[in-house]
Structure formats: C-alpha cells, structure tokens
C-alpha cells in the first residue's frame, strides 16, 4: 500500500564548503507541531558533511518518511 504523500517531508540543505549546514528549508510536507518542527530543523542544522570538492557550496535535498 502506498503511503500518503503527507508522510513525506522534504528539506533543502545548503552545505558550505567546510561541510556545515547553512540553513534548513522545508520544501514539502507541513510539520504542524511547532516543537517537533523546531527540534527537527535544529537537529538537521547541526549535521556535518564532508568538505565539498572545488570549494563550492552545494545543496542537498533530504526526504524523510515520517
């Protein structure tokens, strides 16, 4: 059975050249609970990625099934 689209939340994460998340943007899927939204955004914002090649900022897209 296919899950309803509302179970999926997509985020855009601009990642700086040193691998830190610059900001977290919700692309799709509303998170109505303000505390849950704040916690999720803060947690994702603390993630650390590998340094980017070519000294360029990159955008990652993350989709979670919730």
CSV table of N, CA, C and O in Angstrom, one decimal:
chain,number,residue,atom,x,y,z
A,1,UNK,N,0.8,-1.2,0.0
A,1,UNK,CA,0.0,0.0,0.0
A,1,UNK,C,0.9,1.2,0.0
A,1,UNK,O,1.8,1.3,0.8
A,2,UNK,N,0.6,2.2,-0.9
A,2,UNK,CA,1.4,3.4,-1.0
A,2,UNK,C,1.0,4.4,0.1
A,2,UNK,O,-0.1,4.6,0.4
A,3,UNK,N,2.0,4.9,0.8
A,3,UNK,CA,1.8,5.9,1.9
A,3,UNK,C,1.3,7.2,1.3
A,3,UNK,O,1.8,7.6,0.2
A,4,UNK,N,0.5,7.9,2.0
A,4,UNK,CA,0.1,9.2,1.6
A,4,UNK,C,1.2,10.1,1.5
A,4,UNK,O,2.2,10.0,2.3
A,5,UNK,N,1.2,11.0,0.6
A,5,UNK,CA,2.3,12.0,0.4
A,5,UNK,C,2.6,12.8,1.7
A,5,UNK,O,3.7,13.3,1.9
A,6,UNK,N,1.6,13.0,2.5
A,6,UNK,CA,1.7,13.8,3.7
A,6,UNK,C,2.7,13.2,4.7
A,6,UNK,O,3.2,13.8,5.6
A,7,UNK,N,3.1,11.9,4.5
A,7,UNK,CA,4.0,11.2,5.4
A,7,UNK,C,5.5,11.6,5.1
A,7,UNK,O,6.4,11.3,5.8
A,8,UNK,N,5.7,12.2,3.9
A,8,UNK,CA,7.0,12.5,3.4
A,8,UNK,C,7.2,14.0,3.6
A,8,UNK,O,6.4,14.8,3.2
A,9,UNK,N,8.4,14.3,4.1
A,9,UNK,CA,8.8,15.7,4.3
A,9,UNK,C,10.1,15.9,3.6
A,9,UNK,O,11.1,15.1,3.8
A,10,UNK,N,10.2,16.9,2.8
A,10,UNK,CA,11.4,17.2,2.0
A,10,UNK,C,12.1,18.5,2.5
A,10,UNK,O,11.4,19.5,2.8
A,11,UNK,N,13.4,18.5,2.6
A,11,UNK,CA,14.1,19.6,3.1
A,11,UNK,C,15.3,19.9,2.2
A,11,UNK,O,15.8,19.0,1.6
A,12,UNK,N,15.6,21.2,2.0
A,12,UNK,CA,16.8,21.6,1.3
A,12,UNK,C,17.8,22.1,2.2
A,12,UNK,O,17.5,22.9,3.2
A,13,UNK,N,19.0,21.6,2.1
A,13,UNK,CA,20.1,21.9,3.0
A,13,UNK,C,21.3,22.5,2.2
A,13,UNK,O,22.1,21.8,1.6
A,14,UNK,N,21.5,23.8,2.2
A,14,UNK,CA,22.7,24.4,1.6
A,14,UNK,C,23.8,24.0,2.5
A,14,UNK,O,23.8,24.3,3.7
A,15,UNK,N,24.9,23.4,1.9
A,15,UNK,CA,26.0,22.9,2.7
A,15,UNK,C,27.2,23.8,2.3
A,15,UNK,O,27.5,23.8,1.1
A,16,UNK,N,27.9,24.4,3.3
A,16,UNK,CA,29.0,25.2,3.0
A,16,UNK,C,30.2,24.4,2.6
A,16,UNK,O,30.2,23.2,2.7
A,17,UNK,N,31.3,25.1,2.1
A,17,UNK,CA,32.5,24.4,1.7
A,17,UNK,C,33.1,23.6,2.8
A,17,UNK,O,33.8,22.6,2.6
A,18,UNK,N,32.9,24.0,4.1
A,18,UNK,CA,33.5,23.2,5.2
A,18,UNK,C,32.6,22.1,5.7
A,18,UNK,O,32.9,21.4,6.7
A,19,UNK,N,31.5,21.9,5.0
A,19,UNK,CA,30.6,20.8,5.4
A,19,UNK,C,29.5,21.1,6.4
A,19,UNK,O,28.7,20.2,6.8
A,20,UNK,N,29.4,22.3,6.8
A,20,UNK,CA,28.3,22.7,7.7
A,20,UNK,C,27.0,23.1,7.0
A,20,UNK,O,27.1,23.6,5.9
A,21,UNK,N,25.9,22.8,7.6
A,21,UNK,CA,24.6,23.2,7.0
A,21,UNK,C,24.3,24.7,7.3
A,21,UNK,O,24.3,25.1,8.4
A,22,UNK,N,24.2,25.4,6.2
A,22,UNK,CA,24.0,26.9,6.3
A,22,UNK,C,22.6,27.2,6.9
A,22,UNK,O,22.4,28.1,7.7
A,23,UNK,N,21.6,26.5,6.4
A,23,UNK,CA,20.2,26.7,6.8
A,23,UNK,C,19.4,25.4,6.4
A,23,UNK,O,19.8,24.6,5.6
A,24,UNK,N,18.2,25.3,7.0
A,24,UNK,CA,17.3,24.2,6.6
A,24,UNK,C,16.0,24.8,6.1
A,24,UNK,O,15.4,25.6,6.8
A,25,UNK,N,15.6,24.4,4.9
A,25,UNK,CA,14.4,24.9,4.3
A,25,UNK,C,13.4,23.8,4.1
A,25,UNK,O,13.8,22.7,3.6
A,26,UNK,N,12.2,23.9,4.5
A,26,UNK,CA,11.2,22.9,4.2
A,26,UNK,C,10.7,23.1,2.8
A,26,UNK,O,10.2,24.2,2.4
A,27,UNK,N,10.9,22.1,2.0
A,27,UNK,CA,10.4,22.1,0.6
A,27,UNK,C,9.0,21.6,0.4
A,27,UNK,O,8.2,22.2,-0.4
A,28,UNK,N,8.7,20.5,1.1
A,28,UNK,CA,7.3,20.0,1.0
A,28,UNK,C,7.0,19.2,2.3
A,28,UNK,O,7.8,18.8,3.0
A,29,UNK,N,5.7,19.1,2.5
A,29,UNK,CA,5.2,18.4,3.7
A,29,UNK,C,5.2,19.4,4.9
A,29,UNK,O,6.2,19.8,5.3
A,30,UNK,N,4.1,19.7,5.4
A,30,UNK,CA,3.9,20.6,6.6
A,30,UNK,C,4.2,19.8,7.9
A,30,UNK,O,3.7,18.7,8.0
A,31,UNK,N,4.9,20.4,8.8
A,31,UNK,CA,5.1,19.9,10.1
A,31,UNK,C,4.3,20.8,11.0
A,31,UNK,O,4.8,21.9,11.4
A,32,UNK,N,3.1,20.4,11.4
A,32,UNK,CA,2.2,21.3,12.2
A,32,UNK,C,2.7,21.5,13.6
A,32,UNK,O,2.4,22.6,14.2
A,33,UNK,N,3.2,20.5,14.2
A,33,UNK,CA,3.6,20.6,15.6
A,33,UNK,C,4.9,21.5,15.7
A,33,UNK,O,6.0,21.1,15.2
A,34,UNK,N,4.8,22.7,16.3
A,34,UNK,CA,5.8,23.7,16.3
A,34,UNK,C,7.1,23.1,17.0
A,34,UNK,O,8.2,23.4,16.6
A,35,UNK,N,6.9,22.4,18.1
A,35,UNK,CA,8.0,21.9,18.9
A,35,UNK,C,8.8,20.8,18.0
A,35,UNK,O,10.0,20.8,18.0
A,36,UNK,N,8.0,20.0,17.4
A,36,UNK,CA,8.6,18.9,16.5
A,36,UNK,C,9.4,19.6,15.4
A,36,UNK,O,10.5,19.1,15.0
A,37,UNK,N,8.8,20.6,14.7
A,37,UNK,CA,9.4,21.3,13.6
A,37,UNK,C,10.7,21.9,14.1
A,37,UNK,O,11.8,21.8,13.4
A,38,UNK,N,10.7,22.6,15.2
A,38,UNK,CA,11.9,23.3,15.7
A,38,UNK,C,13.0,22.3,16.0
A,38,UNK,O,14.1,22.5,15.7
A,39,UNK,N,12.6,21.2,16.7
A,39,UNK,CA,13.6,20.2,17.1
A,39,UNK,C,14.3,19.6,15.8
A,39,UNK,O,15.5,19.4,15.7
A,40,UNK,N,13.4,19.2,14.8
A,40,UNK,CA,13.9,18.6,13.6
A,40,UNK,C,14.8,19.6,12.9
A,40,UNK,O,15.9,19.2,12.4
A,41,UNK,N,14.4,20.8,12.7
A,41,UNK,CA,15.2,21.8,12.0
A,41,UNK,C,16.5,22.1,12.7
A,41,UNK,O,17.6,22.2,12.1
A,42,UNK,N,16.5,22.2,14.0
A,42,UNK,CA,17.8,22.4,14.8
A,42,UNK,C,18.7,21.2,14.7
A,42,UNK,O,19.9,21.4,14.5
A,43,UNK,N,18.1,20.0,14.7
A,43,UNK,CA,19.0,18.8,14.7
A,43,UNK,C,19.6,18.7,13.3
A,43,UNK,O,20.8,18.4,13.2
A,44,UNK,N,18.8,18.8,12.2
A,44,UNK,CA,19.4,18.8,10.9
A,44,UNK,C,20.4,19.9,10.7
A,44,UNK,O,21.5,19.6,10.1
A,45,UNK,N,20.2,21.0,11.2
A,45,UNK,CA,21.1,22.1,11.1
A,45,UNK,C,22.5,21.9,11.7
A,45,UNK,O,23.5,22.5,11.4
A,46,UNK,N,22.6,20.9,12.6
A,46,UNK,CA,23.8,20.6,13.3
A,46,UNK,C,24.6,19.5,12.6
A,46,UNK,O,25.7,19.2,13.0
A,47,UNK,N,24.0,18.9,11.5
A,47,UNK,CA,24.7,17.9,10.8
A,47,UNK,C,26.0,18.4,10.2
A,47,UNK,O,26.1,19.5,9.8
A,48,UNK,N,27.0,17.5,10.1
A,48,UNK,CA,28.2,17.8,9.5
A,48,UNK,C,28.5,16.9,8.3
A,48,UNK,O,28.4,15.7,8.4
A,49,UNK,N,28.8,17.5,7.1
A,49,UNK,CA,29.0,16.7,5.9
A,49,UNK,C,30.5,16.8,5.6
A,49,UNK,O,31.2,17.7,6.1
A,50,UNK,N,30.9,16.0,4.7
A,50,UNK,CA,32.3,16.1,4.2
A,50,UNK,C,32.5,17.4,3.5
A,50,UNK,O,31.6,18.0,2.9
A,51,UNK,N,33.8,17.9,3.5
A,51,UNK,CA,34.1,19.1,2.7
A,51,UNK,C,33.7,18.9,1.3
A,51,UNK,O,33.8,17.8,0.7
A,52,UNK,N,33.3,20.0,0.6
A,52,UNK,CA,32.9,19.9,-0.8
A,52,UNK,C,34.1,20.0,-1.7
A,52,UNK,O,35.0,20.8,-1.4
A,53,UNK,N,34.0,19.4,-2.8
A,53,UNK,CA,35.1,19.4,-3.8
A,53,UNK,C,35.0,20.8,-4.6
A,53,UNK,O,33.9,21.2,-4.8
A,54,UNK,N,36.1,21.3,-4.9
A,54,UNK,CA,36.1,22.6,-5.7
A,54,UNK,C,35.7,23.8,-4.9
A,54,UNK,O,35.3,24.8,-5.5
A,55,UNK,N,35.6,23.7,-3.6
A,55,UNK,CA,35.3,24.9,-2.8
A,55,UNK,C,34.0,25.6,-3.2
A,55,UNK,O,33.9,26.8,-3.3
A,56,UNK,N,33.0,24.8,-3.4
A,56,UNK,CA,31.7,25.3,-3.8
A,56,UNK,C,30.6,24.9,-2.7
A,56,UNK,O,30.7,23.8,-2.2
A,57,UNK,N,29.7,25.8,-2.5
A,57,UNK,CA,28.6,25.5,-1.6
A,57,UNK,C,27.7,24.6,-2.5
A,57,UNK,O,27.5,24.8,-3.7
A,58,UNK,N,27.1,23.5,-1.8
A,58,UNK,CA,26.2,22.6,-2.5
A,58,UNK,C,24.9,22.6,-1.8
A,58,UNK,O,24.7,23.0,-0.7
A,59,UNK,N,23.8,22.1,-2.5
A,59,UNK,CA,22.5,22.0,-1.9
A,59,UNK,C,22.2,20.5,-1.9
A,59,UNK,O,22.2,19.9,-2.9
A,60,UNK,N,21.9,20.0,-0.7
A,60,UNK,CA,21.4,18.7,-0.6
A,60,UNK,C,19.9,18.7,-0.4
A,60,UNK,O,19.4,19.6,0.3
A,61,UNK,N,19.2,17.7,-0.8
A,61,UNK,CA,17.8,17.6,-0.6
A,61,UNK,C,17.6,16.3,0.2
A,61,UNK,O,18.1,15.2,-0.2
A,62,UNK,N,16.9,16.4,1.3
A,62,UNK,CA,16.6,15.3,2.2
A,62,UNK,C,15.1,15.1,2.2
A,62,UNK,O,14.3,16.0,2.4
A,63,UNK,N,14.7,13.8,2.0
A,63,UNK,CA,13.3,13.4,2.2
A,63,UNK,C,13.2,12.4,3.3
A,63,UNK,O,13.8,11.4,3.2
A,64,UNK,N,12.3,12.7,4.2
A,64,UNK,CA,12.1,11.8,5.4
A,64,UNK,C,10.7,11.2,5.3
A,64,UNK,O,9.7,11.9,4.9
A,65,UNK,N,10.6,10.0,5.6
A,65,UNK,CA,9.3,9.3,5.8
A,65,UNK,C,8.9,9.4,7.3
A,65,UNK,O,9.6,8.8,8.1
A,66,UNK,N,7.9,10.1,7.6
A,66,UNK,CA,7.5,10.3,9.0
A,66,UNK,C,6.2,9.7,9.3
A,66,UNK,O,5.3,9.6,8.5
